[in-house]
Amino acid sequence: MRTAKLAAMPGDVEKLHSKIERAVADRQLMESAATNIRNLLAGAPSDFYSQVVNELVAADAWPELNDRFYLTLSFGTGGLRGRTIGRIVTKAERGDTAQSAVATGRPQFPCVGTNAMNFFNISRATQGLVAYLHDWNKHKKISAKPKIVIAHDPRFFSDEFSELAAKVASENGCDAFVFDGPRSVPELSFAVRHLKANAGVVITASHNPPHDNGYKVYFGDGAQVIEPHASGIIAKVNAIMSETFTPLPKDRQGKITTLGKEIDEAYMQRLETLILDPQIIREAKSLRIVYSPLHGTGRVIVEPMLKRLGFNFEVVPEQDHFDGRFPTVKSPNPENAEALTGCACDRRHYTNEVADR
């Protein structure tokens, strides 16, 4: 559910701005944060943002407001990354999940702020990426619409961010191919090349804590963007300061296509061709593998591939389901010993939540 669908609530805008000005004068709120708050509220698609800011102002939560607004999240070579759940979660952000959020850690809405991973910054990033792809196609004299593939991990709000990215891309004249559930970075890379797309996006924060999320961009070769594309995309995204835009006329918009098992199968068939010595695998019946996806996307491909290749393996059942909390590990990074704490076996094979290692 997007924030724009919330029913508008009355708010005393003048009173709010007066409190913000007083906080700046008292050096409780940074001037840059105050400016970003004003700009965000001025272009807000609903009164939801003002509800959140009002709550934080009423609670004198100036450190939280400074953290959320002191800058606008910048797009870099690694894309975007930041908190999607605030240190303080307001009543408006908890929304209808006020009770369940205590158990799951997931409020109904991502945290409001220009320095956060939320609908505001997902829209900005996608608008900028698509604008660059249009320019690139024009430069290369390609008349077809740009195409992007979008994948996401099981983190909080990843599916909503993925849907929004597809919507923004299509309304700006780009065809979008979106996976029907969590998928790994390597599969996204394969899909970009398999579908001959111009770029790919993965909504993920890799090894970061559960309260974070991110937006990674890959170009037509399936790799993360490098020059000259990196600088071009960064400039386009960072020049956009609003989540709102005027959609193109329907006949100029792109299509949204859902991807599923057909891409999984094509990817696994391609993986089978990479085996250097199939005979060794056929003879490795005594090899015992204990696998864990650490609640992440690796399970989608790794488990059926191990079975297809005939390996003798078992899966850690407590970690064989998607969960953005990563509740059974201290860290979702298999490169850290903390991720392996509590393991019953001496030898296990792990992948992280986006299977990007």
mmCIF file with all atom_site columns, N, CA and C in Angstrom, residues 46-93:
data_model
loop_
_atom_site.group_PDB
_atom_site.id
_atom_site.type_symbol
_atom_site.label_atom_id
_atom_site.label_alt_id
_atom_site.label_comp_id
_atom_site.label_asym_id
_atom_site.label_entity_id
_atom_site.label_seq_id
_atom_site.pdbx_PDB_ins_code
_atom_site.Cartn_x
_atom_site.Cartn_y
_atom_site.Cartn_z
_atom_site.occupancy
_atom_site.B_iso_or_equiv
_atom_site.pdbx_formal_charge
_atom_site.auth_seq_id
_atom_site.auth_comp_id
_atom_site.auth_asym_id
_atom_site.auth_atom_id
_atom_site.pdbx_PDB_model_num
ATOM 1   N N  . SER A 1 46 ? 0.640  13.135 -0.448 1.00 0.00 ? 46 SER A N  1
ATOM 2   C CA . SER A 1 46 ? -0.462 13.046 0.511  1.00 0.00 ? 46 SER A CA 1
ATOM 3   C C  . SER A 1 46 ? -0.018 13.714 1.800  1.00 0.00 ? 46 SER A C  1
ATOM 4   N N  . ASP A 1 47 ? -0.896 13.714 2.823  1.00 0.00 ? 47 ASP A N  1
ATOM 5   C CA . ASP A 1 47 ? -0.547 14.302 4.110  1.00 0.00 ? 47 ASP A CA 1
ATOM 6   C C  . ASP A 1 47 ? 0.233  13.333 5.004  1.00 0.00 ? 47 ASP A C  1
ATOM 7   N N  . PHE A 1 48 ? 0.545  12.162 4.497  1.00 0.00 ? 48 PHE A N  1
ATOM 8   C CA . PHE A 1 48 ? 1.258  11.171 5.293  1.00 0.00 ? 48 PHE A CA 1
ATOM 9   C C  . PHE A 1 48 ? 2.601  11.705 5.795  1.00 0.00 ? 48 PHE A C  1
ATOM 10  N N  . TYR A 1 49 ? 3.372  12.349 4.918  1.00 0.00 ? 49 TYR A N  1
ATOM 11  C CA . TYR A 1 49 ? 4.681  12.852 5.313  1.00 0.00 ? 49 TYR A CA 1
ATOM 12  C C  . TYR A 1 49 ? 4.563  13.865 6.451  1.00 0.00 ? 49 TYR A C  1
ATOM 13  N N  . SER A 1 50 ? 3.571  14.755 6.343  1.00 0.00 ? 50 SER A N  1
ATOM 14  C CA . SER A 1 50 ? 3.404  15.758 7.399  1.00 0.00 ? 50 SER A CA 1
ATOM 15  C C  . SER A 1 50 ? 2.969  15.112 8.709  1.00 0.00 ? 50 SER A C  1
ATOM 16  N N  . GLN A 1 51 ? 2.204  14.019 8.640  1.00 0.00 ? 51 GLN A N  1
ATOM 17  C CA . GLN A 1 51 ? 1.825  13.303 9.853  1.00 0.00 ? 51 GLN A CA 1
ATOM 18  C C  . GLN A 1 51 ? 3.072  12.797 10.579 1.00 0.00 ? 51 GLN A C  1
ATOM 19  N N  . VAL A 1 52 ? 3.981  12.199 9.828  1.00 0.00 ? 52 VAL A N  1
ATOM 20  C CA . VAL A 1 52 ? 5.204  11.645 10.411 1.00 0.00 ? 52 VAL A CA 1
ATOM 21  C C  . VAL A 1 52 ? 6.068  12.757 11.000 1.00 0.00 ? 52 VAL A C  1
ATOM 22  N N  . VAL A 1 53 ? 6.281  13.809 10.223 1.00 0.00 ? 53 VAL A N  1
ATOM 23  C CA . VAL A 1 53 ? 7.114  14.918 10.703 1.00 0.00 ? 53 VAL A CA 1
ATOM 24  C C  . VAL A 1 53 ? 6.485  15.560 11.936 1.00 0.00 ? 53 VAL A C  1
ATOM 25  N N  . ASN A 1 54 ? 5.172  15.747 11.924 1.00 0.00 ? 54 ASN A N  1
ATOM 26  C CA . ASN A 1 54 ? 4.476  16.318 13.087 1.00 0.00 ? 54 ASN A CA 1
ATOM 27  C C  . ASN A 1 54 ? 4.703  15.490 14.347 1.00 0.00 ? 54 ASN A C  1
ATOM 28  N N  . GLU A 1 55 ? 4.632  14.155 14.193 1.00 0.00 ? 55 GLU A N  1
ATOM 29  C CA . GLU A 1 55 ? 4.847  13.279 15.346 1.00 0.00 ? 55 GLU A CA 1
ATOM 30  C C  . GLU A 1 55 ? 6.249  13.448 15.915 1.00 0.00 ? 55 GLU A C  1
ATOM 31  N N  . LEU A 1 56 ? 7.243  13.491 15.035 1.00 0.00 ? 56 LEU A N  1
ATOM 32  C CA . LEU A 1 56 ? 8.620  13.605 15.480 1.00 0.00 ? 56 LEU A CA 1
ATOM 33  C C  . LEU A 1 56 ? 8.899  14.978 16.097 1.00 0.00 ? 56 LEU A C  1
ATOM 34  N N  . VAL A 1 57 ? 8.303  16.024 15.513 1.00 0.00 ? 57 VAL A N  1
ATOM 35  C CA . VAL A 1 57 ? 8.461  17.369 16.073 1.00 0.00 ? 57 VAL A CA 1
ATOM 36  C C  . VAL A 1 57 ? 7.809  17.442 17.450 1.00 0.00 ? 57 VAL A C  1
ATOM 37  N N  . ALA A 1 58 ? 6.603  16.888 17.575 1.00 0.00 ? 58 ALA A N  1
ATOM 38  C CA . ALA A 1 58 ? 5.886  16.910 18.858 1.00 0.00 ? 58 ALA A CA 1
ATOM 39  C C  . ALA A 1 58 ? 6.663  16.165 19.937 1.00 0.00 ? 58 ALA A C  1
ATOM 40  N N  . ALA A 1 59 ? 7.429  15.171 19.548 1.00 0.00 ? 59 ALA A N  1
ATOM 41  C CA . ALA A 1 59 ? 8.216  14.388 20.508 1.00 0.00 ? 59 ALA A CA 1
ATOM 42  C C  . ALA A 1 59 ? 9.603  14.989 20.734 1.00 0.00 ? 59 ALA A C  1
ATOM 43  N N  . ASP A 1 60 ? 9.875  16.154 20.108 1.00 0.00 ? 60 ASP A N  1
ATOM 44  C CA . ASP A 1 60 ? 11.201 16.778 20.183 1.00 0.00 ? 60 ASP A CA 1
ATOM 45  C C  . ASP A 1 60 ? 12.288 15.800 19.739 1.00 0.00 ? 60 ASP A C  1
ATOM 46  N N  . ALA A 1 61 ? 11.980 15.004 18.742 1.00 0.00 ? 61 ALA A N  1
ATOM 47  C CA . ALA A 1 61 ? 12.926 13.999 18.243 1.00 0.00 ? 61 ALA A CA 1
ATOM 48  C C  . ALA A 1 61 ? 13.838 14.627 17.186 1.00 0.00 ? 61 ALA A C  1
ATOM 49  N N  . TRP A 1 62 ? 14.572 15.666 17.605 1.00 0.00 ? 62 TRP A N  1
ATOM 50  C CA . TRP A 1 62 ? 15.409 16.390 16.656 1.00 0.00 ? 62 TRP A CA 1
ATOM 51  C C  . TRP A 1 62 ? 16.567 15.561 16.122 1.00 0.00 ? 62 TRP A C  1
ATOM 52  N N  . PRO A 1 63 ? 17.228 14.723 16.928 1.00 0.00 ? 63 PRO A N  1
ATOM 53  C CA . PRO A 1 63 ? 18.278 13.870 16.350 1.00 0.00 ? 63 PRO A CA 1
ATOM 54  C C  . PRO A 1 63 ? 17.746 12.952 15.253 1.00 0.00 ? 63 PRO A C  1
ATOM 55  N N  . GLU A 1 64 ? 16.538 12.421 15.438 1.00 0.00 ? 64 GLU A N  1
ATOM 56  C CA . GLU A 1 64 ? 15.935 11.559 14.423 1.00 0.00 ? 64 GLU A CA 1
ATOM 57  C C  . GLU A 1 64 ? 15.633 12.349 13.155 1.00 0.00 ? 64 GLU A C  1
ATOM 58  N N  . LEU A 1 65 ? 15.092 13.565 13.325 1.00 0.00 ? 65 LEU A N  1
ATOM 59  C CA . LEU A 1 65 ? 14.787 14.408 12.166 1.00 0.00 ? 65 LEU A CA 1
ATOM 60  C C  . LEU A 1 65 ? 16.071 14.816 11.438 1.00 0.00 ? 65 LEU A C  1
ATOM 61  N N  . ASN A 1 66 ? 17.122 15.129 12.190 1.00 0.00 ? 66 ASN A N  1
ATOM 62  C CA . ASN A 1 66 ? 18.400 15.459 11.551 1.00 0.00 ? 66 ASN A CA 1
ATOM 63  C C  . ASN A 1 66 ? 18.928 14.273 10.759 1.00 0.00 ? 66 ASN A C  1
ATOM 64  N N  . ASP A 1 67 ? 18.843 13.083 11.340 1.00 0.00 ? 67 ASP A N  1
ATOM 65  C CA . ASP A 1 67 ? 19.342 11.891 10.669 1.00 0.00 ? 67 ASP A CA 1
ATOM 66  C C  . ASP A 1 67 ? 18.562 11.602 9.384  1.00 0.00 ? 67 ASP A C  1
ATOM 67  N N  . ARG A 1 68 ? 17.264 11.819 9.436  1.00 0.00 ? 68 ARG A N  1
ATOM 68  C CA . ARG A 1 68 ? 16.421 11.505 8.275  1.00 0.00 ? 68 ARG A CA 1
ATOM 69  C C  . ARG A 1 68 ? 16.484 12.553 7.173  1.00 0.00 ? 68 ARG A C  1
ATOM 70  N N  . PHE A 1 69 ? 16.852 13.807 7.535  1.00 0.00 ? 69 PHE A N  1
ATOM 71  C CA . PHE A 1 69 ? 16.715 14.903 6.579  1.00 0.00 ? 69 PHE A CA 1
ATOM 72  C C  . PHE A 1 69 ? 17.960 15.753 6.347  1.00 0.00 ? 69 PHE A C  1
ATOM 73  N N  . TYR A 1 70 ? 19.079 15.471 7.019  1.00 0.00 ? 70 TYR A N  1
ATOM 74  C CA . TYR A 1 70 ? 20.199 16.407 6.892  1.00 0.00 ? 70 TYR A CA 1
ATOM 75  C C  . TYR A 1 70 ? 20.757 16.458 5.476  1.00 0.00 ? 70 TYR A C  1
ATOM 76  N N  . LEU A 1 71 ? 20.508 15.411 4.689  1.00 0.00 ? 71 LEU A N  1
ATOM 77  C CA . LEU A 1 71 ? 20.872 15.435 3.270  1.00 0.00 ? 71 LEU A CA 1
ATOM 78  C C  . LEU A 1 71 ? 19.864 14.609 2.481  1.00 0.00 ? 71 LEU A C  1
ATOM 79  N N  . THR A 1 72 ? 19.964 14.693 1.165  1.00 0.00 ? 72 THR A N  1
ATOM 80  C CA . THR A 1 72 ? 19.165 13.837 0.288  1.00 0.00 ? 72 THR A CA 1
ATOM 81  C C  . THR A 1 72 ? 20.060 12.685 -0.145 1.00 0.00 ? 72 THR A C  1
ATOM 82  N N  . LEU A 1 73 ? 19.585 11.475 0.063  1.00 0.00 ? 73 LEU A N  1
ATOM 83  C CA . LEU A 1 73 ? 20.375 10.284 -0.225 1.00 0.00 ? 73 LEU A CA 1
ATOM 84  C C  . LEU A 1 73 ? 20.961 10.379 -1.631 1.00 0.00 ? 73 LEU A C  1
ATOM 85  N N  . SER A 1 74 ? 22.282 10.302 -1.719 1.00 0.00 ? 74 SER A N  1
ATOM 86  C CA . SER A 1 74 ? 22.959 10.463 -3.002 1.00 0.00 ? 74 SER A CA 1
ATOM 87  C C  . SER A 1 74 ? 23.138 9.121  -3.690 1.00 0.00 ? 74 SER A C  1
ATOM 88  N N  . PHE A 1 75 ? 23.017 9.137  -4.991 1.00 0.00 ? 75 PHE A N  1
ATOM 89  C CA . PHE A 1 75 ? 23.227 7.951  -5.816 1.00 0.00 ? 75 PHE A CA 1
ATOM 90  C C  . PHE A 1 75 ? 24.707 7.877  -6.154 1.00 0.00 ? 75 PHE A C  1
ATOM 91  N N  . GLY A 1 76 ? 25.336 6.741  -5.851 1.00 0.00 ? 76 GLY A N  1
ATOM 92  C CA . GLY A 1 76 ? 26.748 6.563  -6.162 1.00 0.00 ? 76 GLY A CA 1
ATOM 93  C C  . GLY A 1 76 ? 26.956 5.370  -7.069 1.00 0.00 ? 76 GLY A C  1
ATOM 94  N N  . THR A 1 77 ? 28.218 4.955  -7.243 1.00 0.00 ? 77 THR A N  1
ATOM 95  C CA . THR A 1 77 ? 28.504 3.831  -8.146 1.00 0.00 ? 77 THR A CA 1
ATOM 96  C C  . THR A 1 77 ? 27.852 2.544  -7.657 1.00 0.00 ? 77 THR A C  1
ATOM 97  N N  . GLY A 1 78 ? 27.617 2.443  -6.336 1.00 0.00 ? 78 GLY A N  1
ATOM 98  C CA . GLY A 1 78 ? 26.945 1.264  -5.796 1.00 0.00 ? 78 GLY A CA 1
ATOM 99  C C  . GLY A 1 78 ? 25.442 1.435  -5.716 1.00 0.00 ? 78 GLY A C  1
ATOM 100 N N  . GLY A 1 79 ? 24.928 2.545  -6.227 1.00 0.00 ? 79 GLY A N  1
ATOM 101 C CA . GLY A 1 79 ? 23.488 2.809  -6.180 1.00 0.00 ? 79 GLY A CA 1
ATOM 102 C C  . GLY A 1 79 ? 23.118 3.584  -4.936 1.00 0.00 ? 79 GLY A C  1
ATOM 103 N N  . LEU A 1 80 ? 22.048 3.147  -4.280 1.00 0.00 ? 80 LEU A N  1
ATOM 104 C CA . LEU A 1 80 ? 21.572 3.776  -3.052 1.00 0.00 ? 80 LEU A CA 1
ATOM 105 C C  . LEU A 1 80 ? 21.582 2.756  -1.933 1.00 0.00 ? 80 LEU A C  1
ATOM 106 N N  . ARG A 1 81 ? 21.779 3.232  -0.703 1.00 0.00 ? 81 ARG A N  1
ATOM 107 C CA . ARG A 1 81 ? 21.648 2.355  0.441  1.00 0.00 ? 81 ARG A CA 1
ATOM 108 C C  . ARG A 1 81 ? 21.378 3.213  1.677  1.00 0.00 ? 81 ARG A C  1
ATOM 109 N N  . GLY A 1 82 ? 20.461 2.767  2.526  1.00 0.00 ? 82 GLY A N  1
ATOM 110 C CA . GLY A 1 82 ? 20.161 3.525  3.729  1.00 0.00 ? 82 GLY A CA 1
ATOM 111 C C  . GLY A 1 82 ? 19.080 2.854  4.553  1.00 0.00 ? 82 GLY A C  1
ATOM 112 N N  . ARG A 1 83 ? 18.711 3.493  5.634  1.00 0.00 ? 83 ARG A N  1
ATOM 113 C CA . ARG A 1 83 ? 17.679 2.946  6.521  1.00 0.00 ? 83 ARG A CA 1
ATOM 114 C C  . ARG A 1 83 ? 16.319 3.017  5.846  1.00 0.00 ? 83 ARG A C  1
ATOM 115 N N  . THR A 1 84 ? 15.562 1.938  6.017  1.00 0.00 ? 84 THR A N  1
ATOM 116 C CA . THR A 1 84 ? 14.176 1.939  5.561  1.00 0.00 ? 84 THR A CA 1
ATOM 117 C C  . THR A 1 84 ? 13.219 1.876  6.747  1.00 0.00 ? 84 THR A C  1
ATOM 118 N N  . ILE A 1 85 ? 13.777 1.631  7.927  1.00 0.00 ? 85 ILE A N  1
ATOM 119 C CA . ILE A 1 85 ? 13.030 1.694  9.182  1.00 0.00 ? 85 ILE A CA 1
ATOM 120 C C  . ILE A 1 85 ? 13.796 2.622  10.108 1.00 0.00 ? 85 ILE A C  1
ATOM 121 N N  . GLY A 1 86 ? 13.152 3.673  10.582 1.00 0.00 ? 86 GLY A N  1
ATOM 122 C CA . GLY A 1 86 ? 13.828 4.655  11.414 1.00 0.00 ? 86 GLY A CA 1
ATOM 123 C C  . GLY A 1 86 ? 14.206 4.121  12.779 1.00 0.00 ? 86 GLY A C  1
ATOM 124 N N  . ARG A 1 87 ? 15.122 4.820  13.432 1.00 0.00 ? 87 ARG A N  1
ATOM 125 C CA . ARG A 1 87 ? 15.450 4.464  14.820 1.00 0.00 ? 87 ARG A CA 1
ATOM 126 C C  . ARG A 1 87 ? 14.223 4.668  15.701 1.00 0.00 ? 87 ARG A C  1
ATOM 127 N N  . ILE A 1 88 ? 13.447 5.686  15.346 1.00 0.00 ? 88 ILE A N  1
ATOM 128 C CA . ILE A 1 88 ? 12.143 5.913  15.965 1.00 0.00 ? 88 ILE A CA 1
ATOM 129 C C  . ILE A 1 88 ? 11.097 5.644  14.896 1.00 0.00 ? 88 ILE A C  1
ATOM 130 N N  . VAL A 1 89 ? 10.146 4.787  15.177 1.00 0.00 ? 89 VAL A N  1
ATOM 131 C CA . VAL A 1 89 ? 9.060  4.503  14.237 1.00 0.00 ? 89 VAL A CA 1
ATOM 132 C C  . VAL A 1 89 ? 7.807  5.210  14.743 1.00 0.00 ? 89 VAL A C  1
ATOM 133 N N  . THR A 1 90 ? 7.271  6.110  13.925 1.00 0.00 ? 90 THR A N  1
ATOM 134 C CA . THR A 1 90 ? 6.106  6.876  14.341 1.00 0.00 ? 90 THR A CA 1
ATOM 135 C C  . THR A 1 90 ? 4.829  6.038  14.239 1.00 0.00 ? 90 THR A C  1
ATOM 136 N N  . LYS A 1 91 ? 3.801  6.522  14.875 1.00 0.00 ? 91 LYS A N  1
ATOM 137 C CA . LYS A 1 91 ? 2.499  5.838  14.820 1.00 0.00 ? 91 LYS A CA 1
ATOM 138 C C  . LYS A 1 91 ? 1.997  5.780  13.385 1.00 0.00 ? 91 LYS A C  1
ATOM 139 N N  . ALA A 1 92 ? 2.201  6.865  12.633 1.00 0.00 ? 92 ALA A N  1
ATOM 140 C CA . ALA A 1 92 ? 1.757  6.887  11.233 1.00 0.00 ? 92 ALA A CA 1
ATOM 141 C C  . ALA A 1 92 ? 2.497  5.852  10.414 1.00 0.00 ? 92 ALA A C  1
ATOM 142 N N  . GLU A 1 93 ? 3.784  5.661  10.671 1.00 0.00 ? 93 GLU A N  1
ATOM 143 C CA . GLU A 1 93 ? 4.568  4.674  9.934  1.00 0.00 ? 93 GLU A CA 1
ATOM 144 C C  . GLU A 1 93 ? 4.187  3.255  10.325 1.00 0.00 ? 93 GLU A C  1
#
